[in-house]
Amino acid sequence: MSQNSHHSSNLHQTNGQEGFSCEWKAGQKNHQALSDNNLPGNKVSVLYLFDNYNWSGVKPEAYKQEPGNFANIVRNIIVGARGESCHFEVRYFEIAEGGFSSLEKHHHEHVIICVRGQGRLRLGREIHHMNFLDIAYISPDTPHQLLNCGKEPFGFFCIVDRERDLPQELAPEDLI
């Protein structure tokens, strides 16, 4: 067994080879540091366990600190804000029924991955419907907005550079 085998009770010997079992014991929790490493800026490797669109150790926060033209949306920074040396953030946003993000543009690019419900993505003057596991790449300076027009929450991962410019909020008439 490896020296890290104490972190998972699912690790076992199979035909003389070390491997992971696909069997999971209900109620098992492993939201802990997995191992120390010596990379500059890194504290530890961490496993954030998923539970009903929440992740262990990650607290939902306000979408933005300043008031603006958005409604019923929360943000979770899962990776990139706790001392990791990565140059990106993995964030999860959830928009409740009738909610929407701000209509904005910025110089940085980002990727959106729909993981809950359905939503609409405005890219410039076009509207696109997003379903489970649809992925959108939003190029620099592209006006965009995400909207929930359904009854269920619309949740999506957003992968973005950790260091980035501030968004410029737009009005719908700016798109004409």
Coordinates of N, CA and C in Angstrom, one line a residue:
M1 N 0.8 -1.2 0.0 CA 0.0 0.0 0.0 C 0.9 1.3 0.0
S2 N 0.4 2.3 -0.6 CA 1.2 3.6 -0.6 C 1.1 4.3 0.7
Q3 N 2.0 5.2 0.9 CA 1.9 5.9 2.2 C 0.7 6.8 2.3
N4 N 0.0 7.1 1.2 CA -1.2 7.9 1.3 C -2.5 7.1 1.4
S5 N -2.4 5.8 1.6 CA -3.6 4.9 1.6 C -4.5 5.2 2.7
H6 N -4.0 5.8 3.8 CA -4.8 6.1 5.0 C -5.8 7.2 4.6
H7 N -5.7 7.9 3.5 CA -6.7 8.9 3.1 C -7.9 8.4 2.5
S8 N -7.9 7.2 2.1 CA -9.1 6.6 1.4 C -9.3 5.2 1.9
S9 N -10.4 4.9 2.5 CA -10.7 3.5 2.8 C -11.0 2.7 1.6
N10 N -11.1 3.3 0.4 CA -11.5 2.6 -0.8 C -10.2 2.0 -1.5
L11 N -9.0 2.3 -1.0 CA -7.8 1.8 -1.6 C -7.6 0.3 -1.3
H12 N -7.4 -0.6 -2.2 CA -7.2 -2.0 -1.9 C -6.3 -2.7 -2.9
Q13 N -5.8 -3.9 -2.5 CA -5.0 -4.7 -3.4 C -5.9 -5.5 -4.4
T14 N -5.5 -5.5 -5.6 CA -6.2 -6.3 -6.6 C -5.2 -7.0 -7.5
N15 N -5.2 -8.3 -7.4 CA -4.3 -9.2 -8.2 C -2.8 -8.7 -8.0
G16 N -2.4 -8.3 -6.8 CA -1.1 -7.8 -6.6 C -0.8 -6.4 -7.1
Q17 N -1.8 -5.8 -7.6 CA -1.7 -4.4 -8.1 C -2.5 -3.5 -7.2
E18 N -2.0 -2.3 -6.9 CA -2.7 -1.4 -6.0 C -3.7 -0.6 -6.9
G19 N -5.0 -0.5 -6.4 CA -6.0 0.2 -7.2 C -7.1 0.8 -6.3
F20 N -8.0 1.4 -6.9 CA -9.2 2.0 -6.2 C -10.4 1.1 -6.4
S21 N -11.1 0.9 -5.4 CA -12.4 0.2 -5.5 C -13.4 1.2 -6.0
C22 N -14.4 0.8 -6.8 CA -15.5 1.6 -7.2 C -16.6 1.6 -6.2
E23 N -16.5 0.8 -5.2 CA -17.5 0.7 -4.2 C -17.4 1.9 -3.2
W24 N -18.5 2.6 -2.9 CA -18.5 3.7 -2.1 C -19.4 3.5 -0.9
K25 N -18.9 3.7 0.3 CA -19.7 3.5 1.5 C -20.4 4.8 1.8
A26 N -21.7 4.7 2.0 CA -22.6 5.8 2.2 C -22.1 6.5 3.5
G27 N -22.1 7.9 3.4 CA -21.8 8.7 4.5 C -20.3 8.9 4.7
Q28 N -19.5 8.3 3.8 CA -18.0 8.5 3.9 C -17.6 9.9 3.6
K29 N -16.7 10.5 4.4 CA -16.3 11.8 4.2 C -14.8 11.9 4.1
N30 N -14.2 12.6 3.1 CA -12.8 12.7 3.0 C -12.3 14.1 2.7
H31 N -13.1 15.1 3.2 CA -12.8 16.5 2.9 C -11.6 16.9 3.8
Q32 N -10.4 16.5 3.4 CA -9.2 16.8 4.2 C -8.1 17.1 3.2
A33 N -7.0 17.6 3.8 CA -5.8 17.7 3.0 C -5.3 16.3 2.6
L34 N -5.0 16.1 1.3 CA -4.6 14.8 0.8 C -3.1 14.6 1.0
S35 N -2.3 15.6 0.8 CA -0.8 15.5 0.9 C -0.2 16.9 0.9
D36 N 0.9 17.0 1.6 CA 1.7 18.2 1.6 C 2.6 18.1 0.3
N37 N 2.9 19.3 -0.2 CA 3.8 19.3 -1.4 C 4.8 20.5 -1.2
N38 N 5.8 20.5 -2.0 CA 6.8 21.5 -1.8 C 6.8 22.6 -2.9
L39 N 5.7 22.7 -3.7 CA 5.6 23.7 -4.7 C 5.4 25.1 -4.1
P40 N 6.1 26.1 -4.6 CA 5.9 27.4 -4.0 C 4.5 27.9 -4.2
G41 N 3.9 28.4 -3.1 CA 2.5 28.9 -3.1 C 1.5 27.9 -2.8
N42 N 1.8 26.6 -2.9 CA 0.8 25.6 -2.5 C 0.9 25.3 -1.0
K43 N -0.3 25.2 -0.5 CA -0.4 24.8 1.0 C -0.4 23.3 1.0
V44 N -1.5 22.7 0.5 CA -1.7 21.3 0.4 C -2.6 20.9 -0.7
S45 N -2.7 19.7 -1.1 CA -3.7 19.3 -2.1 C -4.9 19.0 -1.3
V46 N -6.1 19.4 -1.9 CA -7.3 19.3 -1.1 C -8.4 18.7 -2.0
L47 N -9.2 17.9 -1.4 CA -10.4 17.3 -2.1 C -11.6 18.0 -1.5
Y48 N -12.4 18.7 -2.3 CA -13.6 19.3 -1.9 C -14.8 18.4 -2.3
L49 N -15.4 17.9 -1.3 CA -16.5 16.9 -1.6 C -17.8 17.6 -1.9
F50 N -18.5 17.1 -2.9 CA -19.7 17.6 -3.4 C -20.9 17.1 -2.6
D51 N -21.8 18.0 -2.3 CA -23.1 17.6 -1.6 C -24.2 18.6 -2.0
N52 N -25.0 18.2 -2.9 CA -26.2 19.0 -3.3 C -25.8 20.4 -3.7
Y53 N -24.8 20.5 -4.6 CA -24.3 21.8 -5.2 C -23.6 22.7 -4.1
N54 N -23.1 22.0 -3.1 CA -22.2 22.7 -2.2 C -20.9 21.8 -2.1
W55 N -19.8 22.5 -1.8 CA -18.5 21.7 -1.7 C -18.0 22.0 -0.3
S56 N -17.5 20.9 0.3 CA -17.0 20.9 1.7 C -15.9 22.0 1.8
G57 N -16.0 22.9 2.8 CA -15.1 23.9 3.0 C -15.2 25.2 2.2
V58 N -16.2 25.2 1.3 CA -16.4 26.3 0.4 C -17.7 27.0 0.8
K59 N -17.7 28.3 1.1 CA -18.9 29.0 1.5 C -19.4 29.9 0.4
P60 N -20.7 29.8 0.0 CA -21.3 30.6 -1.0 C -21.1 32.1 -0.6
E61 N -20.9 32.9 -1.6 CA -20.7 34.4 -1.3 C -21.5 35.2 -2.3
A62 N -21.5 36.5 -2.0 CA -22.3 37.4 -2.9 C -21.6 37.3 -4.3
Y63 N -22.5 37.4 -5.3 CA -22.0 37.4 -6.7 C -21.0 38.6 -7.0
K64 N -21.3 39.8 -6.5 CA -20.4 40.9 -6.6 C -20.6 41.7 -5.3
Q65 N -19.5 42.4 -4.9 CA -19.5 43.2 -3.7 C -20.3 44.5 -3.9
E66 N -20.3 45.0 -5.1 CA -21.0 46.3 -5.3 C -22.4 46.0 -5.9
P67 N -23.4 46.9 -5.7 CA -24.7 46.7 -6.3 C -24.6 46.9 -7.8
G68 N -25.5 46.3 -8.5 CA -25.5 46.4 -10.0 C -26.7 45.8 -10.6
N69 N -26.7 45.6 -11.9 CA -27.9 45.1 -12.6 C -27.8 43.5 -12.7
F70 N -28.1 42.9 -11.6 CA -28.1 41.4 -11.5 C -29.0 41.0 -10.4
A71 N -29.5 39.7 -10.4 CA -30.4 39.3 -9.4 C -30.3 37.8 -9.2
N72 N -30.6 37.4 -7.9 CA -30.7 36.0 -7.5 C -29.6 35.1 -8.0
I73 N -28.3 35.5 -7.7 CA -27.2 34.7 -8.2 C -26.1 34.7 -7.0
V74 N -25.5 33.5 -6.8 CA -24.5 33.4 -5.8 C -23.3 32.8 -6.5
R75 N -22.1 33.0 -5.8 CA -20.8 32.5 -6.3 C -20.1 31.7 -5.3
N76 N -19.4 30.7 -5.7 CA -18.6 29.8 -4.9 C -17.2 29.7 -5.6
I77 N -16.2 30.1 -4.9 CA -14.8 30.0 -5.5 C -14.3 28.6 -4.9
I78 N -14.2 27.6 -5.8 CA -13.8 26.3 -5.3 C -12.3 26.1 -5.3
V79 N -11.6 26.6 -6.3 CA -10.2 26.5 -6.4 C -9.6 27.8 -6.9
G80 N -8.5 28.2 -6.3 CA -7.8 29.4 -6.8 C -7.8 30.6 -5.8
A81 N -8.5 30.4 -4.7 CA -8.6 31.6 -3.7 C -8.0 31.2 -2.3
R82 N -7.4 30.0 -2.2 CA -7.0 29.6 -0.9 C -5.5 29.2 -0.8
G83 N -4.7 29.9 -1.6 CA -3.2 29.7 -1.6 C -2.7 28.8 -2.6
E84 N -3.5 28.3 -3.5 CA -3.0 27.4 -4.5 C -2.1 28.2 -5.5
S85 N -1.2 27.5 -6.1 CA -0.3 28.2 -7.0 C -0.8 28.3 -8.5
C86 N -2.0 27.7 -8.7 CA -2.6 27.7 -10.0 C -2.9 29.2 -10.4
H87 N -2.9 29.4 -11.7 CA -3.1 30.7 -12.3 C -4.6 30.9 -12.7
F88 N -5.5 30.1 -12.2 CA -6.9 30.1 -12.6 C -7.7 29.9 -11.4
E89 N -9.0 30.2 -11.5 CA -10.0 29.9 -10.5 C -11.1 29.0 -11.1
V90 N -11.6 28.1 -10.3 CA -12.7 27.3 -10.7 C -13.8 27.8 -9.8
R91 N -14.9 28.3 -10.4 CA -16.0 28.9 -9.6 C -17.3 28.2 -10.0
Y92 N -18.2 28.2 -9.1 CA -19.5 27.7 -9.4 C -20.5 28.8 -9.1
F93 N -21.3 29.1 -10.0 CA -22.4 30.1 -9.9 C -23.7 29.4 -10.0
E94 N -24.7 29.9 -9.2 CA -26.0 29.4 -9.3 C -27.0 30.5 -9.3
I95 N -27.9 30.5 -10.3 CA -28.9 31.5 -10.6 C -30.2 30.9 -10.3
A96 N -30.9 31.5 -9.3 CA -32.3 31.0 -9.0 C -33.3 31.5 -10.0
E97 N -34.5 30.9 -9.9 CA -35.6 31.3 -10.8 C -35.7 32.8 -11.0
G98 N -35.7 33.2 -12.3 CA -35.9 34.7 -12.6 C -34.6 35.5 -12.4
G99 N -33.5 34.8 -12.0 CA -32.3 35.6 -11.8 C -31.4 35.7 -13.1
F100 N -30.4 36.5 -13.0 CA -29.5 36.8 -14.1 C -28.2 37.4 -13.6
S101 N -27.1 37.2 -14.4 CA -25.9 37.9 -14.1 C -25.9 39.2 -14.7
S102 N -24.9 40.0 -14.4 CA -24.8 41.3 -15.1 C -24.4 41.2 -16.6
L103 N -24.9 42.1 -17.4 CA -24.5 42.1 -18.8 C -23.2 42.9 -18.8
E104 N -22.1 42.2 -19.2 CA -20.8 42.8 -19.1 C -19.9 42.3 -20.2
K105 N -18.7 43.0 -20.2 CA -17.6 42.5 -21.0 C -16.3 42.8 -20.3
H106 N -15.2 42.2 -20.7 CA -13.9 42.3 -20.1 C -12.9 41.8 -21.0
H107 N -11.6 42.1 -20.7 CA -10.5 41.7 -21.6 C -10.1 40.2 -21.4
H108 N -10.5 39.6 -20.3 CA -10.1 38.2 -20.1 C -11.1 37.2 -20.7
E109 N -10.7 36.0 -21.0 CA -11.6 35.0 -21.5 C -12.0 34.1 -20.4
H110 N -13.0 33.3 -20.6 CA -13.4 32.3 -19.6 C -14.3 31.2 -20.2
V111 N -14.4 30.2 -19.5 CA -15.2 29.0 -19.9 C -16.3 28.8 -19.0
I112 N -17.5 28.5 -19.5 CA -18.7 28.2 -18.7 C -19.1 26.8 -19.0
I113 N -19.4 26.0 -18.0 CA -19.9 24.6 -18.1 C -21.2 24.5 -17.3
C114 N -22.3 24.2 -18.0 CA -23.6 24.1 -17.4 C -23.6 22.7 -16.6
V115 N -23.9 22.7 -15.3 CA -24.0 21.5 -14.6 C -25.3 21.3 -13.8
R116 N -26.2 22.3 -13.9 CA -27.4 22.1 -13.2 C -28.5 22.9 -13.9
G117 N -29.6 22.3 -14.2 CA -30.8 23.0 -14.8 C -30.5 23.4 -16.2
Q118 N -31.1 24.5 -16.6 CA -31.0 25.0 -17.9 C -30.9 26.5 -17.8
G119 N -30.3 27.2 -18.8 CA -30.2 28.6 -18.8 C -30.0 29.2 -20.2
R120 N -29.9 30.5 -20.2 CA -29.7 31.2 -21.5 C -28.4 31.9 -21.3
L121 N -27.6 31.9 -22.4 CA -26.4 32.7 -22.5 C -26.5 33.7 -23.6
R122 N -26.4 35.0 -23.2 CA -26.4 36.1 -24.2 C -24.9 36.3 -24.6
L123 N -24.6 36.2 -25.8 CA -23.3 36.5 -26.4 C -23.5 37.6 -27.4
G124 N -23.1 38.8 -27.1 CA -23.4 39.9 -28.0 C -24.9 40.0 -28.1
R125 N -25.4 40.0 -29.4 CA -26.8 40.1 -29.6 C -27.5 38.8 -29.8
E126 N -26.8 37.7 -29.7 CA -27.3 36.3 -29.8 C -27.7 35.7 -28.4
I127 N -28.7 34.9 -28.4 CA -29.1 34.2 -27.2 C -29.0 32.7 -27.5
H128 N -28.3 32.0 -26.6 CA -28.1 30.5 -26.8 C -28.6 29.8 -25.6
H129 N -29.3 28.7 -25.8 CA -29.8 27.9 -24.7 C -28.7 26.9 -24.2
M130 N -28.6 26.8 -22.9 CA -27.6 25.9 -22.3 C -28.3 24.8 -21.5
N131 N -27.9 23.6 -21.8 CA -28.3 22.4 -21.0 C -27.1 21.8 -20.3
F132 N -27.4 20.7 -19.6 CA -26.4 20.0 -18.8 C -25.2 19.6 -19.7
L133 N -24.0 20.0 -19.2 CA -22.7 19.8 -19.8 C -22.5 20.5 -21.1
D134 N -23.3 21.4 -21.5 CA -23.0 22.3 -22.6 C -21.9 23.2 -22.1
I135 N -21.0 23.6 -23.0 CA -19.8 24.4 -22.6 C -19.7 25.6 -23.6
A136 N -19.4 26.7 -23.0 CA -19.3 28.0 -23.8 C -17.9 28.6 -23.5
Y137 N -17.2 28.9 -24.5 CA -16.0 29.7 -24.4 C -16.3 31.1 -24.7
I138 N -16.0 32.0 -23.8 CA -16.3 33.5 -24.0 C -15.0 34.2 -24.3
S139 N -14.9 34.7 -25.5 CA -13.6 35.4 -25.9 C -13.5 36.8 -25.2
P140 N -12.3 37.3 -25.2 CA -12.1 38.6 -24.7 C -13.1 39.7 -25.3
D141 N -13.5 40.6 -24.5 CA -14.3 41.7 -24.9 C -15.7 41.4 -25.6
T142 N -16.2 40.2 -25.3 CA -17.5 39.8 -25.8 C -18.5 40.1 -24.8
P143 N -19.5 40.9 -25.1 CA -20.6 41.2 -24.1 C -21.3 39.9 -23.9
H144 N -21.6 39.6 -22.6 CA -22.3 38.3 -22.2 C -23.1 38.5 -20.9
Q145 N -24.0 37.6 -20.8 CA -24.9 37.6 -19.6 C -25.5 36.2 -19.5
L146 N -25.7 35.7 -18.3 CA -26.4 34.4 -18.1 C -27.7 34.6 -17.4
L147 N -28.7 33.9 -17.8 CA -30.1 34.1 -17.3 C -30.7 32.8 -17.0
N148 N -31.6 32.7 -15.9 CA -32.4 31.6 -15.6 C -33.8 31.9 -15.9
C149 N -34.3 31.3 -17.0 CA -35.7 31.5 -17.4 C -36.6 30.3 -16.9
G150 N -36.0 29.4 -16.2 CA -36.8 28.2 -15.8 C -37.2 28.2 -14.3
K151 N -37.7 27.2 -13.8 CA -38.2 27.1 -12.4 C -37.1 26.5 -11.5
E152 N -36.2 25.7 -12.1 CA -35.1 25.0 -11.3 C -33.9 25.9 -11.3
P153 N -33.0 25.8 -10.3 CA -31.7 26.6 -10.4 C -30.9 26.3 -11.6
F154 N -30.2 27.3 -12.1 CA -29.3 27.2 -13.2 C -27.9 27.3 -12.6
G155 N -27.1 26.2 -12.7 CA -25.8 26.2 -12.1 C -24.7 25.9 -13.1
F156 N -23.6 26.6 -13.0 CA -22.5 26.4 -14.0 C -21.2 26.7 -13.3
F157 N -20.2 26.0 -13.8 CA -18.8 26.2 -13.5 C -18.3 27.3 -14.4
C158 N -17.4 28.2 -13.8 CA -16.8 29.2 -14.6 C -15.3 29.1 -14.3
I159 N -14.5 28.9 -15.4 CA -13.1 28.8 -15.2 C -12.5 30.0 -15.8
V160 N -11.7 30.7 -15.0 CA -11.2 32.1 -15.4 C -9.8 32.3 -14.8
D161 N -9.0 33.2 -15.5 CA -7.7 33.5 -14.9 C -7.9 34.1 -13.5
R162 N -7.0 33.8 -12.6 CA -7.2 34.3 -11.2 C -6.9 35.8 -11.3
E163 N -5.9 36.2 -12.0 CA -5.6 37.7 -12.1 C -6.2 38.1 -13.4
R164 N -7.1 39.1 -13.3 CA -7.9 39.5 -14.5 C -8.3 40.9 -14.3
D165 N -8.8 41.5 -15.4 CA -9.3 42.9 -15.4 C -10.7 42.9 -14.8
L166 N -11.2 44.0 -14.4 CA -12.5 44.2 -13.9 C -13.5 44.3 -15.1
P167 N -14.7 43.7 -14.9 CA -15.7 43.8 -16.0 C -16.2 45.2 -16.1
Q168 N -16.7 45.5 -17.3 CA -17.3 46.7 -17.6 C -18.8 46.4 -17.8
E169 N -19.7 46.9 -16.9 CA -21.1 46.6 -17.0 C -21.7 47.4 -18.2
L170 N -22.6 46.7 -18.9 CA -23.2 47.3 -20.1 C -24.7 47.4 -19.9
A171 N -25.3 48.2 -20.8 CA -26.8 48.3 -20.8 C -27.2 47.6 -22.1
P172 N -28.4 47.0 -22.2 CA -28.9 46.4 -23.4 C -28.7 47.2 -24.7
E173 N -29.0 48.5 -24.5 CA -28.9 49.4 -25.7 C -27.4 49.5 -26.2
D174 N -26.4 49.1 -25.4 CA -25.0 49.1 -25.8 C -24.8 48.0 -26.9
L175 N -25.7 47.1 -27.0 CA -25.5 46.0 -27.9 C -26.0 46.3 -29.3
I176 N -26.7 47.4 -29.5 CA -27.3 47.7 -30.8 C -26.4 48.3 -31.7

